Tab-separated table of C-alpha atoms in Angstrom:
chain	number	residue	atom	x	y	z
A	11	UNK	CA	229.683	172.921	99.188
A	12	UNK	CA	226.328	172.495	100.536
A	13	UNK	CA	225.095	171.080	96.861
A	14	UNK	CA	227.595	168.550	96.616
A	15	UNK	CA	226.595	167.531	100.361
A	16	UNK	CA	222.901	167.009	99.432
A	17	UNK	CA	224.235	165.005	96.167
A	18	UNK	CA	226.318	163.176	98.230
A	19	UNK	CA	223.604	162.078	100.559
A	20	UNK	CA	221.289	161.742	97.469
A	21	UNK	CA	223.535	159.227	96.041
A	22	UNK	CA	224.447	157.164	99.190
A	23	UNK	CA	220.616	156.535	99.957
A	24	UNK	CA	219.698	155.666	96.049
A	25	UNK	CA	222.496	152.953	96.368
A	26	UNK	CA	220.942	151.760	99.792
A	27	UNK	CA	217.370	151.902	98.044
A	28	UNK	CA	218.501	149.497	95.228
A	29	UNK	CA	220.889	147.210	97.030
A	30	UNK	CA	218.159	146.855	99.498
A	31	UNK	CA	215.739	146.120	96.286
A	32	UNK	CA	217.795	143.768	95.276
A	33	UNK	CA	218.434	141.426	98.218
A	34	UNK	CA	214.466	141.373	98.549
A	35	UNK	CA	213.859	140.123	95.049
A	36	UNK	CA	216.984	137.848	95.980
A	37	UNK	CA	215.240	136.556	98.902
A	38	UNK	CA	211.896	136.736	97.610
A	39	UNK	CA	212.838	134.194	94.617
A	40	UNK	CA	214.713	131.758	96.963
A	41	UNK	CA	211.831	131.548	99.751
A	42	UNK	CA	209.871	130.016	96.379
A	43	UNK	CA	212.856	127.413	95.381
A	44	UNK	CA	211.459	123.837	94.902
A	45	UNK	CA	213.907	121.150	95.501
A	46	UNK	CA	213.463	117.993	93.872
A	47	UNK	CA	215.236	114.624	93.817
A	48	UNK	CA	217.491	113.375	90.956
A	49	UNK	CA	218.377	109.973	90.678
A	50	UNK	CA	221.593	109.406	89.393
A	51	UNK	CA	224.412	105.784	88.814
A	52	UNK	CA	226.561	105.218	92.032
A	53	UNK	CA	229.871	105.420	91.667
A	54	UNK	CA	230.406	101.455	92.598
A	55	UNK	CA	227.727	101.099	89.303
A	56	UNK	CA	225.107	98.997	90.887
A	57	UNK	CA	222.771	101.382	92.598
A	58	UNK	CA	220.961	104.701	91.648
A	59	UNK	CA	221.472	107.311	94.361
A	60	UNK	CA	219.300	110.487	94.428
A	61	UNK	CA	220.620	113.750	95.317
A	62	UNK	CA	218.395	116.972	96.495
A	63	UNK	CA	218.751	120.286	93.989
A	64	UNK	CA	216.901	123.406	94.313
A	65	UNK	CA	215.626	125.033	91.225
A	66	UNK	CA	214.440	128.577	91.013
A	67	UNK	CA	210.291	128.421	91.454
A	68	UNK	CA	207.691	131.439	91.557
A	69	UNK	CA	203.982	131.737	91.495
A	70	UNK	CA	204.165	132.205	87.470
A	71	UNK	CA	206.489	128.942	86.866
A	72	UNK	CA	204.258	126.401	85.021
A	73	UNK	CA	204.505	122.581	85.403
A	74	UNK	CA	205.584	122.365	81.986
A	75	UNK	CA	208.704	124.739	83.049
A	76	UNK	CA	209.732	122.840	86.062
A	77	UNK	CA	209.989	119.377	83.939
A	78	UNK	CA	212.142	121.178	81.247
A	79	UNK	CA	214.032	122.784	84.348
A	80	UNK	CA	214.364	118.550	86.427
A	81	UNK	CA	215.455	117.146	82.959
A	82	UNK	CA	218.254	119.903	81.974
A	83	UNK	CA	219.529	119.236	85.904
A	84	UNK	CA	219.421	115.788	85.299
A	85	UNK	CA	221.680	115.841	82.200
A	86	UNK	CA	224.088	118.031	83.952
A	87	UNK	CA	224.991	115.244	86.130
A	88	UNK	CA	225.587	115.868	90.229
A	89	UNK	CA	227.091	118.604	91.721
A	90	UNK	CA	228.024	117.928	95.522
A	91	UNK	CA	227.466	114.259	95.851
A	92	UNK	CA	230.978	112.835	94.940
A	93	UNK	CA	229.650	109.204	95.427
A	94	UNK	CA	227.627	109.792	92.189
A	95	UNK	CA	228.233	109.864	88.680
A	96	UNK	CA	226.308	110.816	85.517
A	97	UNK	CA	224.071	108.653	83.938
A	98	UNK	CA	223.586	110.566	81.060
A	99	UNK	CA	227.132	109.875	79.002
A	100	UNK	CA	226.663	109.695	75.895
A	101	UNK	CA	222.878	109.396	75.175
A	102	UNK	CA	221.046	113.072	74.606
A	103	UNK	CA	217.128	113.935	75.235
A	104	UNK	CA	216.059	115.196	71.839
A	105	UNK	CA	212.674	116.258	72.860
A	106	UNK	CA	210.265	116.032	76.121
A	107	UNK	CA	206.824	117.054	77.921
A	108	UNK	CA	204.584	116.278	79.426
A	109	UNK	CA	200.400	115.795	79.485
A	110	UNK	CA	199.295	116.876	82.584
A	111	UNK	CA	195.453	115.373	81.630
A	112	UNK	CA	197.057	112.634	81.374
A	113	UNK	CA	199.967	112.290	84.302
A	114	UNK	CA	202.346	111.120	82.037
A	115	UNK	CA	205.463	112.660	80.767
A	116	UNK	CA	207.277	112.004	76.893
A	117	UNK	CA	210.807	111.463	76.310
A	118	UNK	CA	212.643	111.108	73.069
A	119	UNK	CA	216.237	109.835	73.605
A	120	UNK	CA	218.812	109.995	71.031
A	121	UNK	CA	220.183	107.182	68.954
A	122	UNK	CA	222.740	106.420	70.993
A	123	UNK	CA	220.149	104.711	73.385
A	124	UNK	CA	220.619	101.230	71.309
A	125	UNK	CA	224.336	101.045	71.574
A	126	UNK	CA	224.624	101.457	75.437
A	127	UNK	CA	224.929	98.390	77.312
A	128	UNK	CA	222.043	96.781	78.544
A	129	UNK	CA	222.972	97.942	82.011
A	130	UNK	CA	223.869	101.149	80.848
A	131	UNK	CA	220.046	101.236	79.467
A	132	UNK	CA	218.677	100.289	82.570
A	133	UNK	CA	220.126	103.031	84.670
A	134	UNK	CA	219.057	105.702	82.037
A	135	UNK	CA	215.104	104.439	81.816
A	136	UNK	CA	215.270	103.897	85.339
A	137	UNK	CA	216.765	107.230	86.304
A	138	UNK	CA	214.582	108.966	84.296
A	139	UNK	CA	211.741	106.955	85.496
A	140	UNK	CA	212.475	107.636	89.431
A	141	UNK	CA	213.234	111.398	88.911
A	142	UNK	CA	210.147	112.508	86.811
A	143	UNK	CA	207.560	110.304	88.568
A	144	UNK	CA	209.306	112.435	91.582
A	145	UNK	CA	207.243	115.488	90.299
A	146	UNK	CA	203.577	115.498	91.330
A	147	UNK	CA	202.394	115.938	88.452
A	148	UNK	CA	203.848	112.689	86.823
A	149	UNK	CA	202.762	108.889	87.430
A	150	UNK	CA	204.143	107.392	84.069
A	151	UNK	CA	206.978	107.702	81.487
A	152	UNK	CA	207.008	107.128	77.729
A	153	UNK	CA	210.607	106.947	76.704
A	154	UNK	CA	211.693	106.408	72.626
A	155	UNK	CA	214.743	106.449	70.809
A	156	UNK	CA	213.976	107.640	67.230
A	157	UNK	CA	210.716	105.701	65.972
A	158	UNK	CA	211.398	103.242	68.719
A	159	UNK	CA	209.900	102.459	72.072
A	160	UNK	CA	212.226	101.779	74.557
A	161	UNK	CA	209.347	99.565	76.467
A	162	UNK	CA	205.944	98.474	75.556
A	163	UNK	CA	204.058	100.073	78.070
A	164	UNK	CA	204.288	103.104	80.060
A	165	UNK	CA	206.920	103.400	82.394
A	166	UNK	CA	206.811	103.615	86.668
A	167	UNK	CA	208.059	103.261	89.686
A	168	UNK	CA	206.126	99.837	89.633
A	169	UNK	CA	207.534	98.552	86.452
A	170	UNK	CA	210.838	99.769	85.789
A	171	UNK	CA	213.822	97.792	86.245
A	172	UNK	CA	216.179	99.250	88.311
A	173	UNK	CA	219.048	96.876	88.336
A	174	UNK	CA	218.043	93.155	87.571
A	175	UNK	CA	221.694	92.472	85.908
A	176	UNK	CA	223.536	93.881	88.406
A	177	UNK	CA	224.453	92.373	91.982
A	178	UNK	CA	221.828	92.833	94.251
A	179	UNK	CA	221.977	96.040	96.789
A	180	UNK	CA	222.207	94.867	100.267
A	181	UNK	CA	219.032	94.594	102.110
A	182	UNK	CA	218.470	94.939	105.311
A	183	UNK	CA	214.584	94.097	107.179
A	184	UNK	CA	213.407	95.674	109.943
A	185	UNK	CA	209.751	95.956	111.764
A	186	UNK	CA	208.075	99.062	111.274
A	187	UNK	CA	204.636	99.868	112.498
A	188	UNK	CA	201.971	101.896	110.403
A	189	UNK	CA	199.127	103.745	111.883
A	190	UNK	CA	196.479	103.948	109.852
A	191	UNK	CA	192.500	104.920	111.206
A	192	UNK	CA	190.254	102.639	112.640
A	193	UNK	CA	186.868	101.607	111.532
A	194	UNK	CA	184.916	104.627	113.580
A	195	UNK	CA	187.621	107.354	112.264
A	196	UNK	CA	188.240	108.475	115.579
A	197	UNK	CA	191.588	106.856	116.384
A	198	UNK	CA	194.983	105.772	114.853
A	199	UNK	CA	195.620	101.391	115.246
A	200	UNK	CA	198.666	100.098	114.472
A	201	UNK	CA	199.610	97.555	111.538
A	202	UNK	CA	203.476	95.806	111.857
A	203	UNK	CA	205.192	95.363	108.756
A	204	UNK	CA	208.652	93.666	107.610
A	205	UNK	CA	210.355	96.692	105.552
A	206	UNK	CA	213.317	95.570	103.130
A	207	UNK	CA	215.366	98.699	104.173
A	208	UNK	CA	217.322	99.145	100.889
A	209	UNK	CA	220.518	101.327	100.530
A	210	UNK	CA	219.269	103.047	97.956
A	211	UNK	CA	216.508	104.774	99.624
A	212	UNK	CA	216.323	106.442	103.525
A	213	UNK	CA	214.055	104.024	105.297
A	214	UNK	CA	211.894	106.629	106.311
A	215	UNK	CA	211.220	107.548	102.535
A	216	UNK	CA	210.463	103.774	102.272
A	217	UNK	CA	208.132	103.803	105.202
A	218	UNK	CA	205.866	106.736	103.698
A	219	UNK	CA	205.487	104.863	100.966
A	220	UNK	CA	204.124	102.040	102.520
A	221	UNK	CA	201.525	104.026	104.528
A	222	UNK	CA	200.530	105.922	101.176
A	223	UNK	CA	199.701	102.562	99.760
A	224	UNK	CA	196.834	102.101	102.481
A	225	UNK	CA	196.314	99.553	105.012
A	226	UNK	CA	197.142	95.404	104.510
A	227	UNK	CA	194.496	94.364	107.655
A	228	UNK	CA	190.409	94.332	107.316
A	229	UNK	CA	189.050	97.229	109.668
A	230	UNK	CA	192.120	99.381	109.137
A	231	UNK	CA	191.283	102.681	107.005
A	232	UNK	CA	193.590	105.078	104.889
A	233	UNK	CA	193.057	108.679	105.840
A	234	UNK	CA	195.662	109.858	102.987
A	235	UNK	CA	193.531	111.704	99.949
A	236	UNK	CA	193.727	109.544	96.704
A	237	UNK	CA	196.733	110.675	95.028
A	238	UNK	CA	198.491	111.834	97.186
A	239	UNK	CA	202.472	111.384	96.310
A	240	UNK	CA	205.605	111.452	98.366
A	241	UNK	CA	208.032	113.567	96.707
A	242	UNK	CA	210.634	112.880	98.759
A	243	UNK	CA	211.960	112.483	102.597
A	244	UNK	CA	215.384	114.120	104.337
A	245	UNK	CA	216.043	113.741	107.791
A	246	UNK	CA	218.306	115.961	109.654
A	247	UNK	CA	218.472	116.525	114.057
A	248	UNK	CA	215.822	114.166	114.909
A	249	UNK	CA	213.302	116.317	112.034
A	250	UNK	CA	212.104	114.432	109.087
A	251	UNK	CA	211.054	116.742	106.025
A	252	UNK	CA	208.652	114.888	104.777
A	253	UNK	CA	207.685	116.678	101.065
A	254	UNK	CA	204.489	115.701	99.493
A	255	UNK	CA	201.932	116.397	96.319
A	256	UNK	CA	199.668	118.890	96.878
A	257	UNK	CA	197.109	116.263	96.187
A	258	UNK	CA	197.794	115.633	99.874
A	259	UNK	CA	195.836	119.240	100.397
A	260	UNK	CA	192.550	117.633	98.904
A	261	UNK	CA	189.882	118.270	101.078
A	262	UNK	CA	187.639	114.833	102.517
A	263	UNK	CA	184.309	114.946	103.536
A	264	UNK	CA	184.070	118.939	103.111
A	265	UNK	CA	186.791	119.165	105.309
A	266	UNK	CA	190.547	120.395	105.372
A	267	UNK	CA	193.497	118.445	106.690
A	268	UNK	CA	192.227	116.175	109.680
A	269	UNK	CA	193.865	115.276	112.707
A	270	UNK	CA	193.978	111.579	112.006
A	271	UNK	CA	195.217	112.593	108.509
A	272	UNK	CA	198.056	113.949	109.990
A	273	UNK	CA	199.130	112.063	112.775
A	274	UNK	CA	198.739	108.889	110.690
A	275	UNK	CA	201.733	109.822	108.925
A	276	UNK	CA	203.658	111.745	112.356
A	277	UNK	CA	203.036	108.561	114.373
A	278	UNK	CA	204.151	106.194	111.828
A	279	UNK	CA	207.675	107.872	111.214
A	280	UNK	CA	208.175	108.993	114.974
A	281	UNK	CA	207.905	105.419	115.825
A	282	UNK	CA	211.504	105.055	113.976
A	283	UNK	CA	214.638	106.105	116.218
A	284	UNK	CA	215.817	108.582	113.887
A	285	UNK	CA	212.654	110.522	114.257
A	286	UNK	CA	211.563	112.650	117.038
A	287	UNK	CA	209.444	114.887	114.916
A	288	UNK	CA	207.731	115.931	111.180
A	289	UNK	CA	207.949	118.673	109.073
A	290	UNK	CA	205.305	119.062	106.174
A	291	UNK	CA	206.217	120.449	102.921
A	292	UNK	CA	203.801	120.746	99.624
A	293	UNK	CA	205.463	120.865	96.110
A	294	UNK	CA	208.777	121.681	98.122
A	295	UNK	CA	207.142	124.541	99.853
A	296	UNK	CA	206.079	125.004	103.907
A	297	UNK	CA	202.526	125.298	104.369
A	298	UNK	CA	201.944	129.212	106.140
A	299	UNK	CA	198.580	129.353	106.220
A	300	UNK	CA	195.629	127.125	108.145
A	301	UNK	CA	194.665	124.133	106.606
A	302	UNK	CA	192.403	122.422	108.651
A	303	UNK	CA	192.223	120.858	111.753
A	304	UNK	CA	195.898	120.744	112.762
A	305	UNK	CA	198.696	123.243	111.710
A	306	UNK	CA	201.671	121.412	109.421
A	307	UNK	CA	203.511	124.435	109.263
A	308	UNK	CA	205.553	123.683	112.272
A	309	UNK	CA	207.091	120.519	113.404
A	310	UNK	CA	205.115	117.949	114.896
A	311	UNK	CA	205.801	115.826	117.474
A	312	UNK	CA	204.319	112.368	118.551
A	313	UNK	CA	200.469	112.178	119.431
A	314	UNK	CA	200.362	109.234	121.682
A	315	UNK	CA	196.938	110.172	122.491
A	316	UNK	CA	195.249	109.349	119.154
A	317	UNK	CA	196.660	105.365	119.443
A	318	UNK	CA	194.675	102.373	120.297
A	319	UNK	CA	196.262	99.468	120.748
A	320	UNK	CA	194.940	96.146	118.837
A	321	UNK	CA	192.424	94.015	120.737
């Protein structure tokens, strides 16, 4: 009797031991998910939409794995946005990768390519295009069908046709104001813009991109590390996730993330009513450990102090 107590006991806490093992790898892998965006047709067919997806990331995942992991997503068309549809139909991707020296991922579509509609065409290159150049560690796509290239020149965000046959997506503009350094680097100075506020993309996505592409006005100075890319933007309570490339990480001037560096980008989005504060992600990750001069691994709230107004 006293045996099959001891077994008993045995055997309840080895179960314990590996259930507990098991929700700790569970939660171990899912702390490390990356989310990226795929860009998929609207359901009205004039617009590509994106929607957010988390795929399974650890330390040992290599780039290479993630951009076979984006494209199979991709093909399997959305799960949870019903206002999206697939663009992949009837068109397969034979082969891919990608050359990191390079920045620039490969795609091989099947021959079915040629005998989509010209629209039909557009939305693949184009969702391909937006998706991929998504990843960090892509600025340019090279799609061909067969023997055939589907453009002459690399493919981007800057060149690709998103919908020039279709109707127009509504626009709407609205002022925004950028802060950007001034010309001793101790301050942030503000630069108004007019921002077409698509439908396609959140206008605070739209806004980051603007302030990544550096200042418009002489004596106005970029604090954002050269290649530095914005992955993507979600808003949710007042919070805006705001994920970027770890080029965003580089060190300048010896030193690690700067105030100004910060702030430039805290300032500039807080300034929008749907934005009381900023949370930093790299690669889809939070930052946990000290960077530099201020801490982006909790949210961030407007520095008023750091703004000069324009003389």
């Amino acid at each position: 009797m006293k045996k099959r107590r001891l077994y008993i006991i045995f055997a309840t806490v080895l179960l314990f031991l590996i259930a507990l093992i098991g929700f700790l790898l569970i939660f171990s892998r899912t702390g490390k998910d990356f989310t990226v965006s795929l860009y998929y047709k609207n359901i009205a067919g004039n617009n590509l939409d994106l929607e957010a997806r988390t795929i399974p990331h650890t330390d040992s995942t290599t780039n290479a794995e993630l951009f076979d992991a984006v494209l199979t997503e991709l093909q399997n068309g959305p799960r949870a946005n019903t206002s999206l549809v697939k663009t992949f139909d009837n068109v397969e991707i034979i082969s891919a990768h990608v050359d990191e020296n390079k920045k620039t991922a490969y795609v091989d579509l099947s021959a079915d390519f040629f005998s989509e509609s010209a629209v039909d065409r557009l939305f693949i290159k184009s969702s391909l295009v937006y998706t991929l150049t998504a990843l960090g560690f892509i600025d340019d796509v090279v799609i061909t069908s067969g023997e055939t290239a589907v453009s002459e020149t690399p493919l981007n965000r800057k060149n690709v046709l998103l919908n020039p046959d279709i109707a127009s997506e509504k626009i709407n503009y609205q002022t925004i104001t950028l802060y950007f350094a001034d010309s001793t680097l101790t301050h942030l100075r503000g630069e108004q813009r007019l921002l077409e506020v698509k439908q396609s993309l959140d206008i605070e996505y739209q806004l980051v991109e603007l302030l990544l592409g550096g200042p418009e006005s002489s004596g106005l100075v970029s604090t954002i590390p050269s290649g530095t890319k914005l992955i993507n933007t979600t808003t949710e309570n007042g919070i805006c996730y705001v994920n970027l490339s770890s080029a965003f990480l580089n060190k300048t001037n010896g030193e690690g993330l700067t105030t100004l560096q910060v702030y430039s980008i805290v300032d500039s989005l807080t300034g929008l009513d749907s934005v009381n504060a900023v949370q930093f992600y790299i690669e889809g990750q939070k930052v946990t450990e000290n960077t530099g001069e201020v801490d982006i691994s909790t949210e961030l709230e407007r520095n008023e102090s750091l703004i000069i107004q324009t003389q």
